[in-house]
XYZ file of C-alpha atoms in Angstrom:
581
model
C -6.349 20.051 10.473
C -5.122 17.090 8.312
C -4.946 13.768 10.115
C -1.772 11.811 9.815
C -2.087 7.779 9.548
C 1.249 7.627 11.434
C 2.543 8.577 14.813
C 5.014 11.312 14.833
C 8.551 9.440 14.733
C 11.180 12.017 16.045
C 14.765 11.396 14.873
C 17.557 13.799 15.435
C 20.848 13.897 13.803
C 23.931 15.168 15.208
C 27.578 14.619 14.278
C 27.949 11.085 13.078
C 24.866 10.166 15.210
C 21.114 9.433 14.624
C 18.964 9.214 17.848
C 15.821 7.382 16.563
C 13.360 8.328 19.732
C 10.452 6.136 18.087
C 12.599 2.946 18.067
C 14.699 4.354 21.097
C 18.012 3.705 19.558
C 21.089 5.381 18.885
C 23.134 5.088 15.827
C 26.662 5.707 14.918
C 27.435 5.632 11.170
C 24.523 3.287 10.760
C 25.917 0.915 13.709
C 23.436 0.646 16.973
C 25.213 2.015 19.911
C 23.848 0.082 23.047
C 22.117 2.357 25.891
C 20.507 1.512 28.900
C 16.928 2.909 29.247
C 18.071 5.682 31.449
C 21.052 6.655 29.681
C 18.852 7.015 26.512
C 16.345 9.049 28.357
C 19.188 11.550 29.550
C 20.374 11.972 26.031
C 17.126 12.255 24.550
C 16.178 15.125 27.025
C 19.509 17.109 26.310
C 19.282 16.450 22.503
C 15.593 17.739 22.501
C 16.396 20.952 24.604
C 19.776 21.565 22.819
C 18.653 25.281 22.242
C 18.494 25.981 26.062
C 20.301 25.305 29.200
C 18.814 22.737 31.626
C 19.301 23.104 35.192
C 20.208 19.856 37.446
C 16.900 19.937 38.937
C 15.088 20.487 35.755
C 16.927 17.568 33.935
C 16.456 15.151 36.998
C 12.781 15.588 36.902
C 12.458 15.232 33.112
C 14.852 11.881 33.283
C 13.151 10.608 36.635
C 9.721 11.839 36.466
C 8.199 9.577 39.262
C 11.170 8.622 40.949
C 13.278 10.403 43.804
C 17.139 9.709 43.009
C 20.309 10.783 44.147
C 22.372 13.708 42.205
C 25.148 11.040 41.729
C 22.848 9.035 39.112
C 22.808 12.032 36.821
C 26.627 12.635 37.343
C 27.083 9.023 36.447
C 24.884 9.173 33.504
C 26.614 12.475 31.960
C 30.005 10.675 32.313
C 28.750 7.525 30.769
C 27.230 9.625 27.913
C 30.145 11.684 27.382
C 32.561 8.284 26.886
C 30.079 6.779 24.708
C 29.787 9.731 22.652
C 33.590 10.078 22.317
C 33.760 13.532 23.880
C 37.275 15.017 24.418
C 38.961 18.278 24.403
C 38.634 18.624 20.557
C 34.976 17.472 20.504
C 32.260 18.211 22.914
C 28.811 17.275 23.313
C 27.415 17.742 26.772
C 28.624 20.999 28.251
C 28.420 21.606 32.139
C 28.106 25.318 33.311
C 28.892 25.320 36.829
C 26.330 26.300 39.234
C 23.875 26.922 36.444
C 23.389 23.356 34.557
C 24.025 21.512 31.450
C 23.643 22.014 27.816
C 23.713 20.016 24.589
C 26.053 21.964 22.283
C 26.572 20.602 19.005
C 24.375 21.529 16.170
C 21.115 19.212 16.103
C 18.876 18.793 13.167
C 15.851 16.942 12.421
C 16.692 13.797 10.795
C 15.108 12.212 7.997
C 13.839 8.490 8.719
C 13.912 7.082 5.499
C 10.527 7.660 4.703
C 9.691 9.440 1.185
C 6.833 10.278 -0.858
C 7.140 11.417 -4.503
C 4.685 13.878 -5.709
C 3.379 13.563 -9.299
C 5.662 16.113 -11.414
C 3.785 19.069 -12.790
C 3.501 19.234 -16.454
C 5.222 22.257 -18.099
C 4.979 20.939 -21.529
C 3.609 22.982 -24.395
C 1.195 19.883 -24.872
C -1.292 19.428 -21.895
C -1.680 15.791 -22.811
C 2.016 14.731 -21.581
C 0.571 14.430 -18.059
C 0.893 10.585 -18.667
C 4.668 11.220 -19.277
C 5.214 13.396 -16.102
C 3.310 10.990 -13.835
C 5.102 8.098 -15.863
C 8.499 9.584 -14.789
C 7.535 10.276 -10.979
C 5.957 6.696 -10.914
C 9.407 5.224 -12.375
C 11.151 7.108 -9.468
C 8.923 5.508 -7.065
C 9.970 2.003 -8.181
C 13.788 3.059 -8.116
C 13.652 4.424 -4.478
C 11.190 1.239 -3.543
C 14.445 -0.836 -4.804
C 16.699 0.595 -1.735
C 16.463 -2.002 1.045
C 14.734 -0.511 4.039
C 13.479 2.967 2.694
C 9.822 3.053 2.817
C 8.574 4.808 -0.506
C 4.757 5.913 -0.218
C 2.825 4.124 -3.039
C 1.661 5.764 -6.081
C -2.204 5.992 -5.081
C -1.343 7.874 -1.855
C 1.514 10.104 -3.437
C -0.611 10.975 -6.578
C -3.913 11.599 -4.473
C -5.559 14.457 -6.165
C -6.678 15.938 -2.690
C -3.266 16.373 -1.932
C -2.115 18.332 -4.916
C -2.771 21.933 -3.761
C -1.124 21.267 -0.205
C 1.998 22.226 0.965
C 4.997 19.530 1.267
C 4.786 19.850 5.061
C 1.010 19.032 4.998
C 1.495 16.177 2.564
C 4.444 14.798 4.734
C 2.012 14.979 7.971
C -0.607 13.211 6.166
C 1.652 10.363 4.507
C 3.655 10.185 7.643
C 7.003 10.623 5.390
C 10.031 12.914 6.399
C 10.752 13.755 2.852
C 8.982 14.898 -0.032
C 10.289 14.918 -3.792
C 8.635 17.131 -6.324
C 9.411 18.500 -9.511
C 8.060 19.509 -13.072
C 8.670 18.310 -16.627
C 8.847 19.923 -19.718
C 8.869 18.003 -22.793
C 9.310 19.648 -26.235
C 10.020 17.603 -29.262
C 13.189 15.534 -28.570
C 14.169 18.126 -25.674
C 13.417 17.268 -22.168
C 13.899 19.617 -18.952
C 13.026 18.190 -15.692
C 13.556 19.872 -12.242
C 13.350 18.015 -8.920
C 13.433 19.332 -5.544
C 13.757 17.235 -2.091
C 11.951 18.844 0.865
C 12.029 18.084 4.431
C 8.636 17.848 5.634
C 9.104 18.838 9.146
C 9.891 22.631 8.409
C 9.829 22.854 4.487
C 13.621 23.123 3.879
C 14.947 22.274 0.467
C 17.459 19.749 1.104
C 18.547 19.525 -2.704
C 17.567 20.529 -6.035
C 18.544 19.915 -9.314
C 17.464 21.042 -13.257
C 18.417 18.752 -16.040
C 18.230 19.891 -19.530
C 18.794 16.543 -21.991
C 17.682 14.722 -25.061
C 14.588 12.781 -24.731
C 16.697 9.727 -24.943
C 18.730 10.644 -21.666
C 15.470 10.003 -19.494
C 16.850 7.164 -17.746
C 20.274 8.714 -17.036
C 18.144 11.679 -15.466
C 16.143 9.306 -13.176
C 19.370 7.511 -11.990
C 20.808 10.905 -10.873
C 17.861 12.112 -9.088
C 17.455 8.676 -7.379
C 20.915 8.562 -6.398
C 20.726 11.891 -5.257
C 17.988 11.389 -2.960
C 19.403 8.329 -1.440
C 22.436 10.463 -0.701
C 20.462 13.411 0.873
C 18.343 10.865 3.033
C 21.336 10.366 4.958
C 20.931 6.739 4.655
C 24.415 5.943 5.990
C 22.984 6.532 9.281
C 20.180 3.931 9.023
C 22.312 1.110 7.923
C 23.632 -0.695 4.948
C 21.862 -0.681 1.545
C 22.015 -1.021 -2.150
C 21.666 2.034 -4.526
C 18.617 2.593 -6.374
C 17.677 0.527 -9.301
C 15.938 2.496 -12.345
C 14.856 -0.162 -14.621
C 15.189 0.467 -18.516
C 12.487 -1.328 -19.949
C 13.292 -0.590 -23.424
C 15.863 1.687 -25.453
C 12.813 3.036 -27.701
C 11.663 6.310 -26.316
C 8.186 5.643 -28.520
C 7.747 2.339 -26.959
C 8.601 3.884 -23.501
C 6.203 6.573 -24.096
C 3.474 4.026 -24.659
C 4.105 1.970 -21.716
C 4.266 5.062 -19.561
C 0.869 6.122 -21.016
C -0.395 2.425 -20.282
C 0.715 2.413 -17.058
C -1.408 5.974 -16.488
C -4.552 3.967 -17.595
C -3.758 0.996 -15.484
C -3.720 3.204 -12.271
C -7.343 4.538 -12.911
C -8.481 0.779 -12.341
C -11.471 1.671 -14.597
C -12.630 -0.860 -17.282
C -12.450 1.488 -20.264
C -9.260 2.949 -19.232
C -7.715 -0.698 -18.860
C -9.046 -1.490 -22.438
C -7.223 1.651 -23.444
C -3.931 0.440 -21.680
C -4.427 -2.923 -23.472
C -4.515 -1.179 -26.832
C -1.169 1.105 -26.397
C 0.429 -2.065 -25.277
C -0.565 -3.837 -28.133
C 1.003 -1.123 -30.030
C 4.017 -0.868 -28.228
C 4.507 -4.840 -28.777
C 4.035 -4.562 -32.644
C 7.088 -2.250 -32.656
C 8.955 -4.290 -30.045
C 7.884 -7.930 -29.800
C 10.544 -8.705 -27.116
C 9.451 -5.791 -24.820
C 9.472 -8.034 -21.581
C 7.744 -5.224 -19.297
C 5.167 -4.637 -21.890
C 4.095 -8.486 -21.896
C 4.024 -8.349 -18.311
C 1.830 -5.108 -17.827
C -0.622 -6.665 -20.620
C -1.097 -9.601 -18.441
C -1.865 -7.640 -15.471
C -4.426 -5.569 -17.399
C -6.122 -8.705 -18.391
C -5.996 -10.121 -14.918
C -7.448 -6.852 -13.228
C -10.083 -6.666 -16.023
C -11.251 -10.242 -15.030
C -11.457 -9.777 -11.347
C -13.177 -6.555 -11.507
C -15.669 -8.216 -13.743
C -15.028 -6.161 -17.008
C -14.168 -9.167 -19.048
C -15.249 -12.799 -18.672
C -12.754 -15.318 -16.673
C -11.987 -17.875 -19.533
C -11.094 -15.207 -22.127
C -8.734 -12.974 -19.893
C -7.116 -16.120 -18.441
C -6.160 -17.122 -21.835
C -4.839 -13.922 -22.816
C -3.270 -13.284 -19.680
C -1.507 -16.827 -19.865
C 0.122 -16.099 -23.187
C 1.157 -12.479 -22.170
C 2.719 -13.589 -18.783
C 4.871 -16.576 -20.388
C 6.154 -14.587 -22.929
C 7.217 -11.958 -20.343
C 9.004 -14.409 -18.374
C 10.696 -16.191 -21.476
C 12.141 -12.757 -22.045
C 13.047 -11.701 -18.576
C 12.668 -14.172 -15.642
C 13.597 -11.251 -12.972
C 10.672 -8.879 -14.308
C 8.886 -8.498 -10.739
C 5.655 -7.355 -12.226
C 5.373 -10.372 -14.388
C 5.439 -12.523 -11.164
C 2.818 -10.355 -9.767
C 0.616 -10.714 -12.962
C 1.252 -14.521 -12.920
C 0.111 -14.597 -9.216
C -2.704 -12.830 -9.944
C -3.647 -15.114 -12.857
C -2.916 -18.431 -11.124
C -4.831 -17.437 -7.950
C -7.743 -15.413 -8.735
C -8.524 -16.836 -12.335
C -7.233 -20.345 -12.537
C -7.160 -21.229 -8.736
C -3.970 -22.905 -9.023
C -2.702 -21.950 -5.283
C 0.546 -23.867 -5.343
C 1.703 -21.850 -8.570
C 0.400 -18.731 -7.449
C 2.040 -18.826 -4.221
C 5.532 -19.480 -5.868
C 4.804 -16.529 -8.310
C 3.839 -14.033 -5.606
C 6.838 -15.267 -3.246
C 9.014 -14.455 -6.233
C 7.240 -11.197 -6.889
C 7.908 -9.961 -3.453
C 11.608 -11.291 -3.418
C 11.987 -8.961 -6.456
C 10.085 -6.025 -5.438
C 9.499 -6.018 -1.546
C 8.498 -2.559 -1.315
C 5.674 -2.708 -3.721
C 2.435 -2.101 -1.825
C 0.511 -3.729 -4.815
C 2.343 -6.990 -4.612
C 1.509 -7.326 -0.907
C -2.126 -6.558 -1.511
C -2.387 -9.014 -4.150
C -0.661 -11.733 -2.245
C -2.593 -11.229 0.782
C -6.110 -10.807 -0.753
C -5.880 -13.419 -3.529
C -3.915 -15.866 -2.084
C -3.397 -16.232 1.751
C -7.012 -15.218 2.656
C -8.882 -17.691 0.187
C -6.717 -20.636 1.435
C -7.306 -19.638 5.182
C -4.043 -18.113 6.179
C -5.964 -15.090 7.517
C -3.018 -13.793 10.016
C -0.706 -13.673 7.384
C -2.967 -12.066 5.079
C -3.559 -9.429 7.581
C -0.009 -8.944 7.995
C 0.485 -8.447 4.169
C -2.281 -5.929 4.042
C -1.196 -3.761 6.761
C 2.312 -3.536 5.407
C 0.579 -2.784 1.908
C -1.650 0.269 3.731
C 1.287 1.247 5.589
C 3.338 1.709 2.262
C 0.113 3.261 0.506
C -2.105 4.619 3.300
C -4.400 6.437 0.857
C -5.394 3.506 -1.221
C -8.850 2.893 -0.818
C -8.351 -0.749 -2.337
C -5.931 -1.837 0.000
C -7.834 -0.279 3.161
C -11.244 -2.213 1.957
C -9.218 -5.322 1.340
C -7.745 -4.891 5.127
C -11.391 -4.641 6.353
C -12.461 -7.700 4.415
C -9.806 -9.789 5.842
C -10.880 -8.645 9.236
C -14.463 -9.507 8.518
C -13.526 -13.104 7.264
C -11.517 -13.296 10.602
C -14.787 -12.495 12.393
C -13.339 -9.390 13.725
C -16.310 -7.345 12.949
C -15.739 -4.220 14.968
C -12.295 -3.889 13.563
C -13.501 -4.589 10.028
C -16.141 -1.601 10.430
C -13.554 0.665 11.679
C -11.310 -0.003 8.678
C -14.385 0.298 6.237
C -14.948 3.706 7.858
C -11.352 4.673 7.161
C -12.059 3.315 3.402
C -15.065 5.552 3.070
C -13.122 8.373 4.474
C -10.600 8.343 1.518
C -13.405 7.597 -0.999
C -17.046 7.758 0.104
C -18.244 5.687 -2.742
C -15.581 3.111 -2.982
C -17.106 0.014 -4.579
C -18.182 -2.840 -2.497
C -17.377 -1.112 0.888
C -21.027 -0.209 1.895
C -22.124 -3.856 1.220
C -19.187 -5.065 3.390
C -20.408 -2.829 6.110
C -23.765 -4.230 5.805
C -22.227 -7.490 6.254
C -20.631 -6.677 9.370
C -23.732 -5.428 10.908
C -25.659 -8.292 9.733
C -22.937 -10.646 11.542
C -23.476 -8.508 14.712
C -27.213 -8.592 14.542
C -27.814 -5.065 13.956
C -30.408 -5.439 10.952
C -31.384 -1.638 10.814
C -27.757 -0.590 10.435
C -27.209 -3.266 7.580
C -30.235 -1.606 5.804
C -29.011 1.820 6.466
C -25.707 1.225 4.858
C -27.839 -0.611 1.767
C -29.644 2.377 1.442
C -26.690 4.846 1.055
C -25.194 2.428 -1.424
C -28.018 2.488 -3.794
C -28.578 6.235 -3.066
C -24.736 6.546 -4.366
C -25.129 4.576 -7.177
C -28.316 6.767 -8.480
C -30.768 4.172 -7.468
C -32.938 6.297 -4.833
C -36.190 4.313 -5.698
C -34.586 1.039 -4.865
C -33.369 2.450 -1.770
C -36.711 3.665 -0.811
C -38.143 0.363 -1.763
C -35.832 -1.752 0.683
C -36.699 0.649 3.432
C -40.280 -0.105 3.175
C -39.853 -3.757 2.700
C -37.685 -3.787 6.031
C -40.518 -2.266 7.908
C -42.898 -4.758 6.859
C -41.169 -7.924 6.649
C -37.823 -7.504 8.390
C -34.458 -8.390 6.921
C -35.320 -11.598 5.344
C -37.872 -9.514 3.085
C -34.849 -7.279 1.862
C -32.513 -10.428 1.216
C -35.430 -11.852 -0.834
C -35.903 -8.676 -2.898
C -32.216 -8.443 -3.350
C -32.222 -12.211 -4.750
C -35.101 -11.554 -7.125
C -33.137 -8.682 -8.597
C -30.116 -10.652 -9.160
C -32.180 -13.336 -10.592
C -33.088 -10.772 -13.664
C -30.095 -11.114 -16.354
C -28.840 -7.619 -17.239
C -27.373 -7.426 -20.740
C -23.724 -7.055 -20.657
C -23.167 -8.269 -16.672
C -22.080 -11.549 -15.437
C -24.459 -13.741 -13.259
C -24.104 -13.202 -9.534
C -23.925 -16.581 -8.733
C -21.602 -15.742 -5.788
C -23.886 -13.225 -4.299
C -26.940 -15.187 -4.561
C -25.105 -17.968 -2.784
C -24.378 -15.475 -0.104
C -28.000 -14.470 0.329
C -29.739 -17.682 0.441
C -27.145 -18.751 3.187
C -28.150 -15.606 5.089
C -31.774 -16.590 4.584
C -31.123 -20.199 5.880
C -31.777 -21.778 2.539
C -29.014 -24.178 2.438
C -30.011 -26.143 -0.559
C -30.200 -22.728 -2.647
C -27.294 -21.610 -1.230
C -25.187 -24.599 -2.284
C -26.531 -24.493 -5.627
C -25.755 -21.257 -6.326
C -22.149 -21.706 -4.627
C -21.586 -24.490 -6.779
C -22.217 -22.317 -9.932
C -20.120 -19.535 -8.510
C -17.086 -22.108 -8.138
C -17.687 -23.714 -11.377
C -17.332 -20.233 -13.328
C -14.714 -19.056 -10.402
C -16.998 -16.121 -9.675
C -16.225 -13.418 -7.204
C -16.607 -13.961 -3.567
C -16.658 -17.799 -4.225
C -13.054 -17.726 -3.928
C -13.072 -16.990 -0.067
C -15.852 -19.630 0.497
C -13.570 -21.615 3.008
C -13.388 -18.889 5.294
C -16.382 -16.654 4.456
C -19.045 -15.849 7.585
C -21.911 -16.368 5.456
C -21.158 -19.910 5.043
C -20.904 -20.946 8.606
C -24.101 -22.577 8.912
C -23.348 -24.855 5.858
C -20.009 -26.066 7.134
C -21.525 -29.307 8.732
C -22.909 -30.091 5.127
C -20.815 -32.845 3.279
C -21.733 -31.080 -0.139
C -19.978 -27.821 0.952
C -16.968 -29.446 2.198
C -16.740 -31.410 -1.116
C -17.014 -28.130 -2.861
C -14.164 -26.337 -0.862
C -11.805 -29.239 -1.171
C -12.417 -29.359 -5.037
C -11.189 -25.752 -5.002
C -7.771 -26.886 -3.620
C -7.700 -24.427 -1.190
C -7.638 -27.207 1.798
C -4.416 -28.709 0.216
C -2.128 -28.607 3.203
C 0.931 -27.417 1.173
C -0.792 -24.298 0.571
C -3.299 -24.074 3.624
C -0.835 -24.720 6.419
C 0.462 -21.248 7.936
C 3.916 -20.668 6.575
C 3.658 -23.028 3.732
C 5.770 -22.301 0.704
C 3.846 -24.536 -1.777
C-alpha cells in the first residue's frame, strides 16, 4: 500500500460552506465563521454522517464521548447551528425527525483543499523526441499555479516521479497528499498543437473538468492560461479565501527560442553533469537567436551554478560565467524570480558574499514563494552556513512539503538536522531520502557521520560499505571491513584519507573531506591545514564549517576562529536570526 507523507485532511463542501476538519474551521464564501469547539464537533458529526439518520443518543455519544451531558446541550447546539447556517423555511440544513433523530439534508461533497499536483503530459506526437516539450508544458503550468497565493502545488520532482507514471490518480493523490491531479496529453505536429487536459478529484477519481485545445503552436501560452484559470476556478478557491489569478509567464514570443528553453529546463531537471552541459549548449543557441531573452540568461546562470556546486566545473570558471549571465538577466528584467535564485546561489555557494546572497534569495522568494527549489537553496546555501539552523529547517521543511519525493530536499533537511546535532532525526530523514532514491549521493556518508557522532562505529562502517558497493567498489568495501576489524574506526579514516590524497585526473582536490577526516582523527594541525585550503578554494563542506559537528574540537583554536571569521559567516548582519542583510 502506498504511504502518504501527509495526514488525511478531510474537507467537506455544502452550499456556500466549507468545513475544514484538519484546521477545525468553517468558511462561508471564504470568510471564517466562528464556532465554539462543541458546535464544530456537532456540525462535523452531522456533515460526515449526512447519508444516514442519527438518533439523539448516537449523536450525543459522538459529540460528548467521555462526558455525560443533559439533552438540552444538544438541543441548544442544534438551534445555534441552524441560526449560524442561516436555516429558514426555504433553506434547510438540519432536519429533525420527531421520535427518530436528526439528519443533515443538503448535498455534501468532498471538497478540494487547495492542493494539486500536475502530472507529466503524455507525448502523443509523431516524434517521440518531443517529451521535453510535453514536460515543459506541464512544468510551465506548475509555475503558473504556484503563483496563486495559498495554493499548494507539488513540485516538479515529485509530480514527475517515474514510479508514479503508471499509478492511478487516486494513488498519486494519496502519495503526494493532494486533493486534485491535473493530467493530460500533447500532440505536436508541425505548427499544429493539440492539448488535452483533465482535472481529477483524488478522493474518488471523479473528473471535475476536461478540455481539448486544437490550436496553432504559437497559441501555447493562451492554452496554458486557459488551463490554469480553469483549474483555479474548479478548485473552489472562492471558499478558501482571496487570491490572485494564475500567472503564465511569456518568456519569449519566438516559438523556436521557447522550445530550446523548454529542452534546456528538461535537461536541468536531471541534475546530471552531462545533461547540464547540454542545457547550456541549448541556451547558448537560444541566446544567439534572441540576445534579449532574460529568462534564458537566468537559466544559464543557474546551470553554471549547479555545475559548480555539484563538482562538475571549477568554481572560478563557473562563477565568472554565472556572473555575466545573471547580471544580463536582471538588466533585461528585474522581476525574474529564477534570476534572483541563480544570483543567490552564485553569491552564497560560489562567492560567499552572504549579504548579497540573502538579498537575492529574499527577492526570489518574494517573487515565487511557492517554489520548493528556491526555499531549498535559501535554507541550504545561505541560512545553514551562517548558523541560522532553525530558519534553515523551516525553509527546508516547507520545501519538502511542496516536493515530498525530491531526494535533494530530503537529504538537505537531514543535513540540517545533523548540523543541529539532532542525530536521530537526521538518520530518520536520511532513511526517507534513501526510500526515495536508494543511491542518492552523499546520503550514506551523512548517515555514517551521524553514527560516528553517536559513537556507533560499526553502523558507520556498514553505511560506508553500502555506499562503496553501490558505487561498484566491492573490493574497497571489503577492505574497510577488514581494516575496521583490525584497527577500528581510526584505521578506516586513515585509509580513506590516503585514498583522497592520491590525485585523480578530472577530479577536484578533496580538501574539505580531508579536513573532516583529520578532525575526526583528532589531528587538529592537519585538519586546520586542509580546512584552510578548502576555504581558499571555496570547496564543498567548508562553507558549513561554522556549524559542522566534525570541527567541534577545533572551536577553541584561535586559528579556526580566524578562518571562520574570514569567511564572513559571523557578520551579525547575516548571522543574527531574522536578519535581512
